[in-house]
Amino acid sequence: MKKNQKGFSLIELLIVVAIIGIIAAIAIPNLLASRRAANEGSAQQSLRTLSSAEATYYSTAGNGNYGTMTQMMNA
């Protein structure tokens, strides 16, 4: 090899690609788990809101009956 040669060797590039692959293998599952947890929390909050709307409709405008989604939204 020439002493003044500039650039990276193939081995150096392979090591960098391997390191990036290892970091991605660690980070991606954590990212997906966080996204799933956020979606589950959002779904639980939506169910709580629906339950509250259903109870309000039942006690005020439902005359002892539970309403449909349309009826609860319009009440």
mmCIF file of C-alpha atoms in Angstrom:
data_model
loop_
_atom_site.group_PDB
_atom_site.id
_atom_site.type_symbol
_atom_site.label_atom_id
_atom_site.label_comp_id
_atom_site.label_asym_id
_atom_site.label_seq_id
_atom_site.Cartn_x
_atom_site.Cartn_y
_atom_site.Cartn_z
ATOM 1 C CA MET A 1 0.000 0.000 0.000
ATOM 2 C CA LYS A 2 1.089 3.529 -0.642
ATOM 3 C CA LYS A 3 1.719 5.702 2.392
ATOM 4 C CA ASN A 4 -0.259 8.680 1.056
ATOM 5 C CA GLN A 5 -3.326 6.656 0.088
ATOM 6 C CA LYS A 6 -6.535 8.188 1.454
ATOM 7 C CA GLY A 7 -9.892 6.545 2.181
ATOM 8 C CA PHE A 8 -11.229 3.646 4.201
ATOM 9 C CA SER A 9 -10.338 0.007 3.796
ATOM 10 C CA LEU A 10 -12.977 -2.625 3.187
ATOM 11 C CA ILE A 11 -12.464 -4.029 6.685
ATOM 12 C CA GLU A 12 -13.096 -0.635 8.273
ATOM 13 C CA LEU A 13 -16.306 -0.201 6.295
ATOM 14 C CA LEU A 14 -17.493 -3.707 7.224
ATOM 15 C CA ILE A 15 -16.865 -3.002 10.905
ATOM 16 C CA VAL A 16 -18.876 0.228 10.727
ATOM 17 C CA VAL A 17 -21.761 -1.531 8.951
ATOM 18 C CA ALA A 18 -21.711 -4.298 11.587
ATOM 19 C CA ILE A 19 -21.808 -1.760 14.422
ATOM 20 C CA ILE A 20 -24.736 0.060 12.806
ATOM 21 C CA GLY A 21 -26.533 -3.273 12.408
ATOM 22 C CA ILE A 22 -26.042 -4.135 16.076
ATOM 23 C CA ILE A 23 -27.313 -0.732 17.191
ATOM 24 C CA ALA A 24 -30.367 -1.070 14.927
ATOM 25 C CA ALA A 25 -31.072 -4.578 16.249
ATOM 26 C CA ILE A 26 -31.147 -3.175 19.779
ATOM 27 C CA ALA A 27 -33.064 0.045 19.057
ATOM 28 C CA ILE A 28 -35.855 -1.131 16.736
ATOM 29 C CA PRO A 29 -37.569 -3.553 19.163
ATOM 30 C CA ASN A 30 -37.566 -0.866 21.867
ATOM 31 C CA LEU A 31 -39.095 1.624 19.453
ATOM 32 C CA LEU A 32 -41.814 -0.826 18.436
ATOM 33 C CA ALA A 33 -42.599 -1.661 22.073
ATOM 34 C CA SER A 34 -42.931 2.042 22.897
ATOM 35 C CA ARG A 35 -45.255 2.592 19.961
ATOM 36 C CA ARG A 36 -47.409 -0.398 20.965
ATOM 37 C CA ALA A 37 -47.623 0.867 24.559
ATOM 38 C CA ALA A 38 -48.716 4.302 23.333
ATOM 39 C CA ASN A 39 -51.406 2.763 21.123
ATOM 40 C CA GLU A 40 -52.666 0.628 24.010
ATOM 41 C CA GLY A 41 -52.866 3.685 26.259
ATOM 42 C CA SER A 42 -54.777 5.593 23.614
ATOM 43 C CA ALA A 43 -57.226 2.719 23.166
ATOM 44 C CA GLN A 44 -57.790 2.480 26.922
ATOM 45 C CA GLN A 45 -58.481 6.206 27.124
ATOM 46 C CA SER A 46 -60.962 5.953 24.246
ATOM 47 C CA LEU A 47 -62.773 3.133 26.049
ATOM 48 C CA ARG A 48 -62.933 5.196 29.253
ATOM 49 C CA THR A 49 -64.383 8.130 27.317
ATOM 50 C CA LEU A 50 -66.951 5.877 25.671
ATOM 51 C CA SER A 51 -67.895 4.344 29.020
ATOM 52 C CA SER A 52 -68.370 7.795 30.526
ATOM 53 C CA ALA A 53 -70.507 8.948 27.597
ATOM 54 C CA GLU A 54 -72.590 5.796 27.858
ATOM 55 C CA ALA A 55 -73.180 6.305 31.594
ATOM 56 C CA THR A 56 -74.096 9.952 31.052
ATOM 57 C CA TYR A 57 -76.542 9.080 28.279
ATOM 58 C CA TYR A 58 -78.066 6.277 30.365
ATOM 59 C CA SER A 59 -78.667 8.553 33.341
ATOM 60 C CA THR A 60 -79.871 11.672 31.499
ATOM 61 C CA ALA A 61 -81.379 11.014 28.087
ATOM 62 C CA GLY A 62 -81.596 7.264 27.771
ATOM 63 C CA ASN A 63 -84.777 6.675 29.801
ATOM 64 C CA GLY A 64 -83.146 3.600 31.297
ATOM 65 C CA ASN A 65 -81.652 2.421 28.001
ATOM 66 C CA TYR A 66 -78.157 2.591 26.624
ATOM 67 C CA GLY A 67 -77.816 4.574 23.430
ATOM 68 C CA THR A 68 -76.132 3.947 20.134
ATOM 69 C CA MET A 69 -72.939 5.769 19.226
ATOM 70 C CA THR A 70 -74.913 8.300 17.177
ATOM 71 C CA GLN A 71 -77.340 8.979 20.008
ATOM 72 C CA MET A 72 -74.536 9.493 22.516
ATOM 73 C CA MET A 73 -72.672 11.857 20.195
ATOM 74 C CA ASN A 74 -75.790 13.963 19.638
ATOM 75 C CA ALA A 75 -76.839 14.067 23.302
#
